[in-house]
CSV table of C-alpha atoms and ligand atoms in Angstrom, one decimal:
chain,number,residue,atom,x,y,z
A,1,UNK,CA,199.9,272.9,185.1
A,2,UNK,CA,203.6,272.7,184.6
A,3,UNK,CA,205.5,270.3,186.9
A,4,UNK,CA,207.1,272.3,189.7
A,5,UNK,CA,210.4,270.6,190.8
A,6,UNK,CA,210.1,269.4,194.4
A,7,UNK,CA,213.8,268.7,195.2
A,8,UNK,CA,215.5,265.5,194.3
A,9,UNK,CA,214.4,263.5,197.4
A,10,UNK,CA,210.7,264.0,196.4
A,11,UNK,CA,211.4,263.6,192.7
A,12,UNK,CA,213.3,260.3,193.0
A,13,UNK,CA,211.9,259.2,196.4
A,14,UNK,CA,211.3,255.5,195.4
A,15,UNK,CA,215.0,255.1,194.5
A,16,UNK,CA,216.4,256.6,197.6
A,17,UNK,CA,216.7,255.4,201.2
A,18,UNK,CA,213.8,257.6,202.4
A,19,UNK,CA,211.0,256.3,204.5
A,20,UNK,CA,207.6,257.7,205.7
A,21,UNK,CA,209.3,258.9,208.9
A,22,UNK,CA,212.2,260.7,207.1
A,23,UNK,CA,211.8,264.5,207.4
A,24,UNK,CA,212.7,265.9,203.9
A,25,UNK,CA,215.3,268.7,204.4
A,26,UNK,CA,215.3,270.4,201.0
A,27,UNK,CA,216.2,273.7,199.4
A,28,UNK,CA,214.9,272.7,196.0
A,29,UNK,CA,218.2,271.1,194.7
A,30,UNK,CA,218.6,269.1,191.6
A,31,UNK,CA,216.8,269.5,188.2
A,32,UNK,CA,219.9,271.3,186.8
A,33,UNK,CA,220.1,272.1,183.1
A,34,UNK,CA,222.1,270.2,180.4
A,35,UNK,CA,223.5,272.9,178.3
A,36,UNK,CA,224.9,272.2,174.8
A,37,UNK,CA,228.4,273.4,173.8
A,38,UNK,CA,228.1,273.9,170.1
A,39,UNK,CA,231.7,275.0,169.5
A,40,UNK,CA,233.1,271.9,171.2
A,41,UNK,CA,230.6,269.7,169.5
A,42,UNK,CA,231.7,271.0,166.1
A,43,UNK,CA,235.4,270.7,166.9
A,44,UNK,CA,235.1,267.1,168.1
A,45,UNK,CA,232.4,266.0,165.6
A,46,UNK,CA,230.4,264.9,168.6
A,47,UNK,CA,227.5,266.1,170.8
A,48,UNK,CA,228.7,267.8,173.9
A,49,UNK,CA,226.7,269.0,176.9
A,50,UNK,CA,227.6,270.4,180.3
A,51,UNK,CA,225.5,269.4,183.3
A,52,UNK,CA,225.4,272.8,185.1
A,53,UNK,CA,225.6,271.8,188.8
A,54,UNK,CA,226.4,275.4,189.8
A,55,UNK,CA,222.6,275.9,189.5
A,56,UNK,CA,222.0,274.1,192.7
A,57,UNK,CA,220.9,276.2,195.8
A,58,UNK,CA,224.4,276.7,197.2
A,59,UNK,CA,226.1,276.7,193.8
A,60,UNK,CA,227.6,273.2,193.6
A,61,UNK,CA,226.5,269.5,193.3
A,62,UNK,CA,227.3,269.0,197.0
A,63,UNK,CA,223.6,270.0,197.6
A,64,UNK,CA,222.5,266.7,196.1
A,65,UNK,CA,224.3,264.7,198.8
A,66,UNK,CA,223.5,267.2,201.5
A,67,UNK,CA,219.7,267.1,201.2
A,68,UNK,CA,219.9,263.3,201.6
A,69,UNK,CA,222.5,263.3,204.4
A,70,UNK,CA,220.9,266.1,206.3
A,71,UNK,CA,217.4,264.5,206.1
A,72,UNK,CA,218.9,261.4,207.7
A,73,UNK,CA,220.5,263.5,210.4
A,74,UNK,CA,217.2,265.1,211.1
A,75,UNK,CA,215.6,261.7,211.2
A,76,UNK,CA,218.2,260.5,213.7
A,77,UNK,CA,217.7,263.4,216.0
A,78,UNK,CA,221.4,264.5,216.1
A,79,UNK,CA,221.8,268.2,216.7
A,80,UNK,CA,225.3,268.9,215.4
A,81,UNK,CA,226.9,268.0,212.0
A,82,UNK,CA,230.6,268.2,211.1
A,83,UNK,CA,232.5,268.1,207.8
A,84,UNK,CA,235.9,268.8,206.4
A,85,UNK,CA,235.9,270.8,203.3
A,86,UNK,CA,237.8,272.4,200.5
A,87,UNK,CA,234.9,274.9,200.5
A,88,UNK,CA,231.8,273.7,198.8
A,89,UNK,CA,230.9,270.9,201.3
A,90,UNK,CA,231.0,273.5,204.1
A,91,UNK,CA,228.9,276.0,202.1
A,92,UNK,CA,226.3,273.3,201.5
A,93,UNK,CA,226.4,271.8,205.0
A,94,UNK,CA,226.0,275.2,206.5
A,95,UNK,CA,222.9,276.0,204.4
A,96,UNK,CA,221.2,272.6,204.9
A,97,UNK,CA,222.0,272.8,208.6
A,98,UNK,CA,219.9,275.9,208.7
A,99,UNK,CA,217.1,274.2,206.9
A,100,UNK,CA,217.3,271.2,209.3
A,101,UNK,CA,217.7,273.4,212.4
A,102,UNK,CA,221.0,271.8,213.5
A,103,UNK,CA,224.4,273.2,214.4
A,104,UNK,CA,227.2,273.0,211.8
A,105,UNK,CA,231.0,272.7,212.4
A,106,UNK,CA,233.3,272.9,209.4
A,107,UNK,CA,237.0,272.0,209.4
A,108,UNK,CA,238.9,274.0,206.8
A,109,UNK,CA,242.5,273.9,205.5
A,110,UNK,CA,244.2,277.2,206.2
A,111,UNK,CA,244.1,279.9,203.5
A,112,UNK,CA,243.0,277.6,200.6
A,113,UNK,CA,239.2,278.4,200.5
A,114,UNK,CA,237.8,280.5,197.8
A,115,UNK,CA,236.2,283.7,199.1
A,116,UNK,CA,232.7,283.0,198.0
A,117,UNK,CA,232.6,279.6,199.6
A,118,UNK,CA,233.9,280.9,202.9
A,119,UNK,CA,231.3,283.7,202.8
A,120,UNK,CA,228.6,281.1,202.5
A,121,UNK,CA,229.7,279.1,205.5
A,122,UNK,CA,229.9,282.4,207.5
A,123,UNK,CA,226.5,283.8,206.5
A,124,UNK,CA,224.8,280.5,207.2
A,125,UNK,CA,226.2,280.6,210.7
A,126,UNK,CA,228.6,277.6,210.7
A,127,UNK,CA,231.3,277.3,213.3
A,128,UNK,CA,234.6,277.6,211.3
A,129,UNK,CA,237.6,275.6,212.6
A,130,UNK,CA,240.7,276.3,210.6
A,131,UNK,CA,243.6,273.8,210.6
A,132,UNK,CA,247.2,274.2,209.7
A,133,UNK,CA,246.9,271.3,207.3
A,134,UNK,CA,245.2,270.2,204.1
A,135,UNK,CA,241.8,268.6,203.3
A,136,UNK,CA,243.0,265.1,204.0
A,137,UNK,CA,244.1,266.1,207.6
A,138,UNK,CA,240.7,267.8,208.1
A,139,UNK,CA,238.8,264.7,207.0
A,140,UNK,CA,240.7,262.6,209.5
A,141,UNK,CA,239.8,264.9,212.3
A,142,UNK,CA,236.1,265.1,211.3
A,143,UNK,CA,235.9,261.3,211.0
A,144,UNK,CA,237.5,260.7,214.4
A,145,UNK,CA,235.3,263.3,216.1
A,146,UNK,CA,232.1,261.7,214.6
A,147,UNK,CA,233.3,258.3,215.8
A,148,UNK,CA,233.7,259.2,219.4
A,149,UNK,CA,231.4,262.2,220.0
A,150,UNK,CA,227.8,263.1,219.3
A,151,UNK,CA,228.4,264.9,216.0
A,152,UNK,CA,227.2,263.5,212.6
A,153,UNK,CA,229.6,263.4,209.8
A,154,UNK,CA,228.3,264.8,206.5
A,155,UNK,CA,231.3,264.3,204.3
A,156,UNK,CA,230.9,262.0,201.3
A,157,UNK,CA,232.2,259.0,203.3
A,158,UNK,CA,228.6,259.3,204.7
A,159,UNK,CA,227.0,256.8,202.3
A,160,UNK,CA,223.8,258.9,202.1
A,161,UNK,CA,225.8,261.6,200.3
A,162,UNK,CA,226.4,259.3,197.3
A,163,UNK,CA,222.8,258.2,197.3
A,164,UNK,CA,221.7,261.8,196.8
A,165,UNK,CA,224.4,262.5,194.3
A,166,UNK,CA,223.5,259.5,192.1
A,167,UNK,CA,220.3,261.4,191.0
A,168,UNK,CA,222.4,263.6,188.7
A,169,UNK,CA,222.9,260.5,186.5
A,170,UNK,CA,219.1,259.9,186.6
A,171,UNK,CA,218.5,263.4,185.3
A,172,UNK,CA,220.9,263.0,182.4
A,173,UNK,CA,219.1,259.9,181.3
A,174,UNK,CA,215.7,261.5,181.8
A,175,UNK,CA,216.8,264.4,179.6
A,176,UNK,CA,218.6,262.6,176.8
A,177,UNK,CA,216.4,259.5,176.8
A,178,UNK,CA,219.3,257.1,177.5
A,179,UNK,CA,222.8,257.2,178.9
A,180,UNK,CA,225.4,259.1,176.9
A,181,UNK,CA,228.5,257.4,175.4
A,182,UNK,CA,230.8,259.2,177.8
A,183,UNK,CA,230.3,260.9,181.1
A,184,UNK,CA,233.2,263.1,182.2
A,185,UNK,CA,233.7,264.8,185.5
A,186,UNK,CA,236.4,266.2,187.8
A,187,UNK,CA,237.7,263.8,190.5
A,188,UNK,CA,238.8,264.9,193.9
A,189,UNK,CA,237.6,262.8,196.8
A,190,UNK,CA,236.0,260.6,194.2
A,191,UNK,CA,232.5,260.5,195.7
A,192,UNK,CA,230.9,262.0,192.6
A,193,UNK,CA,232.3,259.7,190.0
A,194,UNK,CA,231.2,256.8,192.3
A,195,UNK,CA,227.8,258.3,192.6
A,196,UNK,CA,227.2,258.8,188.9
A,197,UNK,CA,228.3,255.3,188.2
A,198,UNK,CA,225.9,254.0,190.8
A,199,UNK,CA,223.1,256.1,189.3
A,200,UNK,CA,223.7,255.1,185.7
A,201,UNK,CA,223.8,251.4,186.6
A,202,UNK,CA,220.7,251.6,188.8
A,203,UNK,CA,218.7,253.2,185.9
A,204,UNK,CA,219.9,250.4,183.7
A,205,UNK,CA,218.6,247.9,186.2
A,206,UNK,CA,222.0,246.9,187.6
A,207,UNK,CA,223.8,247.3,190.9
A,208,UNK,CA,227.3,248.5,191.8
A,209,UNK,CA,229.5,247.9,194.9
A,210,UNK,CA,228.2,251.3,196.2
A,211,UNK,CA,224.6,250.3,195.6
A,212,UNK,CA,225.2,247.2,197.8
A,213,UNK,CA,227.0,249.1,200.5
A,214,UNK,CA,225.9,247.7,203.9
A,215,UNK,CA,226.1,251.1,205.5
A,216,UNK,CA,222.4,251.9,205.4
A,217,UNK,CA,219.8,251.6,208.1
A,218,UNK,CA,217.1,252.1,205.5
A,219,UNK,CA,218.2,250.7,202.2
A,220,UNK,CA,216.9,252.1,199.0
A,221,UNK,CA,214.7,249.8,197.0
A,222,UNK,CA,216.6,247.3,194.9
A,223,UNK,CA,217.2,248.8,191.5
A,224,UNK,CA,216.6,245.4,189.9
A,225,UNK,CA,213.0,245.6,191.0
A,226,UNK,CA,212.4,248.5,188.6
A,227,UNK,CA,211.9,248.3,184.8
A,228,UNK,CA,215.1,249.7,183.3
A,229,UNK,CA,215.0,253.3,182.2
A,230,UNK,CA,218.3,253.2,180.3
A,231,UNK,CA,219.5,250.6,177.9
A,232,UNK,CA,223.2,251.1,178.6
A,233,UNK,CA,225.8,252.8,180.9
A,234,UNK,CA,228.4,255.4,179.8
A,235,UNK,CA,232.2,255.2,179.8
A,236,UNK,CA,233.3,257.1,182.9
A,237,UNK,CA,236.2,259.5,182.2
A,238,UNK,CA,237.5,261.1,185.4
A,239,UNK,CA,239.8,264.1,185.3
A,240,UNK,CA,242.2,265.2,188.0
A,241,UNK,CA,244.6,268.2,188.3
A,242,UNK,CA,248.2,267.2,187.6
A,243,UNK,CA,249.4,268.4,191.1
A,244,UNK,CA,246.7,266.4,192.8
A,245,UNK,CA,246.3,263.2,190.8
A,246,UNK,CA,246.5,260.1,193.1
A,247,UNK,CA,244.5,257.9,190.7
A,248,UNK,CA,247.0,258.7,187.9
A,249,UNK,CA,250.0,258.0,190.1
A,250,UNK,CA,248.3,254.9,191.5
A,251,UNK,CA,248.5,256.0,195.2
A,252,UNK,CA,248.0,258.9,197.6
A,253,UNK,CA,249.8,262.2,196.9
A,254,UNK,CA,251.3,263.8,200.1
A,255,UNK,CA,251.2,267.5,199.2
A,256,UNK,CA,248.5,268.1,196.6
A,257,UNK,CA,248.6,271.4,194.8
A,258,UNK,CA,246.3,273.0,192.2
A,259,UNK,CA,244.5,276.2,191.4
A,260,UNK,CA,241.4,274.0,191.3
A,261,UNK,CA,241.0,274.0,195.1
A,262,UNK,CA,237.9,271.8,195.1
A,263,UNK,CA,239.9,268.9,193.8
A,264,UNK,CA,243.1,269.6,195.8
A,265,UNK,CA,242.9,266.2,197.5
A,266,UNK,CA,245.7,263.7,197.8
A,267,UNK,CA,244.0,260.7,199.5
A,268,UNK,CA,240.5,260.2,198.0
A,269,UNK,CA,238.1,258.5,200.4
A,270,UNK,CA,236.0,256.8,197.7
A,271,UNK,CA,239.1,255.1,196.1
A,272,UNK,CA,237.7,251.6,195.5
A,273,UNK,CA,234.3,252.8,194.1
A,274,UNK,CA,236.1,255.2,191.7
A,275,UNK,CA,238.4,252.5,190.5
A,276,UNK,CA,235.4,250.2,189.9
A,277,UNK,CA,233.6,253.0,188.0
A,278,UNK,CA,236.7,253.6,185.8
A,279,UNK,CA,237.4,249.9,185.1
A,280,UNK,CA,233.9,248.5,184.9
A,281,UNK,CA,232.8,251.3,182.5
A,282,UNK,CA,235.9,250.8,180.3
A,283,UNK,CA,236.9,254.3,181.1
A,284,UNK,CA,239.9,256.1,182.4
A,285,UNK,CA,241.1,258.7,185.0
A,286,UNK,CA,243.7,261.1,183.6
A,287,UNK,CA,245.1,264.5,184.6
A,288,UNK,CA,245.3,268.0,183.1
A,289,UNK,CA,247.5,271.0,184.0
A,290,UNK,CA,246.3,274.1,185.9
A,291,UNK,CA,246.7,276.2,182.7
A,292,UNK,CA,244.6,273.7,180.7
A,293,UNK,CA,241.9,274.0,183.5
A,294,UNK,CA,241.9,277.7,183.3
A,295,UNK,CA,241.8,277.7,179.5
A,296,UNK,CA,238.8,275.4,179.6
A,297,UNK,CA,237.1,277.7,182.2
A,298,UNK,CA,237.6,280.7,179.9
A,299,UNK,CA,236.3,278.7,176.9
A,300,UNK,CA,233.1,277.7,178.7
A,301,UNK,CA,232.5,281.2,179.7
A,302,UNK,CA,233.2,282.7,176.3
A,303,UNK,CA,231.7,280.0,174.1
A,304,UNK,CA,228.9,278.3,176.1
A,305,UNK,CA,227.8,281.2,178.4
A,306,UNK,CA,228.5,279.1,181.4
A,307,UNK,CA,230.8,280.4,184.2
A,308,UNK,CA,232.2,277.6,186.3
A,309,UNK,CA,234.7,277.4,189.0
A,310,UNK,CA,238.2,276.0,188.1
A,311,UNK,CA,237.7,272.4,189.4
A,312,UNK,CA,234.6,272.1,187.2
A,313,UNK,CA,236.5,273.1,184.1
A,314,UNK,CA,238.8,270.1,184.6
A,315,UNK,CA,236.1,267.9,182.9
A,316,UNK,CA,236.1,270.1,179.8
A,317,UNK,CA,239.9,270.4,179.8
A,318,UNK,CA,240.0,266.6,179.9
A,319,UNK,CA,237.6,266.4,177.0
A,320,UNK,CA,239.6,268.8,174.8
A,321,UNK,CA,242.7,266.7,175.6
A,322,UNK,CA,241.0,263.5,174.9
A,323,UNK,CA,239.8,264.9,171.5
A,324,UNK,CA,243.4,265.9,170.6
A,325,UNK,CA,244.5,262.3,171.5
A,326,UNK,CA,241.9,260.9,169.1
A,327,UNK,CA,239.9,259.2,171.9
A,328,UNK,CA,236.6,260.8,170.9
A,329,UNK,CA,234.6,258.9,168.3
A,330,UNK,CA,232.5,260.7,165.7
A,331,UNK,CA,228.9,261.3,166.8
A,332,UNK,CA,229.3,260.4,170.4
A,333,UNK,CA,227.1,261.9,173.0
A,334,UNK,CA,229.3,263.3,175.8
A,335,UNK,CA,228.2,264.9,179.0
A,336,UNK,CA,230.6,266.8,181.2
A,337,UNK,CA,229.6,267.6,184.7
A,338,UNK,CA,230.6,271.2,185.6
A,339,UNK,CA,230.4,270.9,189.4
A,340,UNK,CA,230.4,274.4,190.8
A,341,UNK,CA,229.5,278.0,190.0
A,342,UNK,CA,232.2,280.4,188.8
A,343,UNK,CA,230.9,283.2,191.2
A,344,UNK,CA,232.4,281.3,194.1
A,345,UNK,CA,235.9,282.2,193.0
A,346,UNK,CA,236.0,285.3,190.9
A,347,UNK,CA,239.6,286.1,191.9
A,348,UNK,CA,241.1,283.1,190.1
A,349,UNK,CA,239.0,283.7,186.9
A,350,UNK,CA,239.9,287.3,186.7
A,351,UNK,CA,243.5,286.8,187.4
A,352,UNK,CA,244.1,285.8,183.8
A,353,UNK,CA,241.7,288.3,182.2
A,354,UNK,CA,242.8,291.7,181.0
A,355,UNK,CA,240.1,294.0,182.4
A,356,UNK,CA,239.4,296.9,180.0
A,357,UNK,CA,236.8,299.5,180.9
A,358,UNK,CA,236.2,302.3,178.5
A,359,UNK,CA,235.3,305.6,180.1
A,360,UNK,CA,233.0,308.2,178.5
A,361,UNK,CA,231.0,311.3,179.5
A,362,UNK,CA,227.5,310.3,180.8
A,363,UNK,CA,225.7,311.1,177.5
A,364,UNK,CA,224.0,309.2,174.8
A,365,UNK,CA,226.2,311.0,172.2
A,366,UNK,CA,229.4,309.9,173.8
A,367,UNK,CA,228.1,306.3,173.9
A,368,UNK,CA,227.1,306.5,170.2
A,369,UNK,CA,230.5,307.8,169.3
A,370,UNK,CA,232.5,305.2,171.3
A,371,UNK,CA,230.5,302.3,169.9
A,372,UNK,CA,230.6,303.7,166.4
A,373,UNK,CA,226.8,303.4,166.0
B,1,PLP,C1,233.7,268.5,195.7
B,1,PLP,C2,233.9,269.1,194.3
B,1,PLP,C3,234.6,268.3,193.4
B,1,PLP,C4,235.2,267.0,193.6
B,1,PLP,O1,234.2,266.0,193.8
B,1,PLP,P1,234.6,264.6,194.5
B,1,PLP,O2,233.3,263.9,194.7
B,1,PLP,O3,235.3,265.0,195.8
B,1,PLP,O4,235.5,263.9,193.6
B,1,PLP,C5,234.8,268.9,192.1
B,1,PLP,N1,234.3,270.1,191.8
B,1,PLP,C6,233.7,270.9,192.8
B,1,PLP,C7,233.2,272.2,192.4
B,1,PLP,C8,233.5,270.4,194.0
B,1,PLP,O5,232.8,271.1,194.9
């Protein structure tokens, strides 16, 4: 019988900090497709895939970290979780809180959450706390509350989040047979680039600073105890939005602004891990404009059949730009993570499309005539 995907904690159990007594809180996340982008491959004379993380249960990669973090919450017996969010973390936390049977509080920046993401937090019954501030302010509040009160923080500063997220790198290697030459992804709070770098290294039998984080009560098995699955690690190319590009500026940005709300973050929590991923992989973190992001979003939809949210398209916008700058070598294998589903924010996607509907009488003849058949 075909293998039925069991969720990433079960699939990669031996490489994650899970013990016999950890209740597995899962919605079947992970196992997302790697979809080729033939037009971009041709244009760049390379092999380009997108890792479609919008296929996760709540429509973003956040579910990878949330299954891990929420399972540890369930193990600890806490009954309330809290997170700050630009939208997808709250959507994911709210859904996994339902699965775990705990209460969920989300701290949201006022008026900057895409409608689909807000709807998810609402239907899953989270308690919504709106602040007159941005994501960075919200994270400070959530962190402080979790320090002094009985609420568990499930933002990506919770080290279990990165542990879950690293499995996306495992899946890329499992699918391609080895690590690609380049892995590209959007960078906001910088947890994901840190997690991929950890995952790729662990599959190559190496450790990173994040692997060795002392923050675990139940450490994952040492990756050096496994036979390596990959022979190499990729260059990590991280992409930010120009208006929210602290890594490009070399320090925090006070008032981040971008249409890609999921990466509208000025003071990334995983700063050191992301810098290590960039430097140790011989990679870079650069920025693209909002209009380049929206162009890439449209290109992916029209040419690859993949509808992603704006932040996700930053990776592909960065690839196009890198190609124009002559940074892409012939024949390279390149994977771009597209982090979230386009259906979460249809307003932004449609704002640049001319919507033409052609009206006819409700008959076959009228349709034949219109379509010239
Ligand atoms: C959270 C998120 C990001 C940013 O990921 P970080 O780990 O914060 O860098 C990018 N895109 C989407 C869709 C997200 O939800």
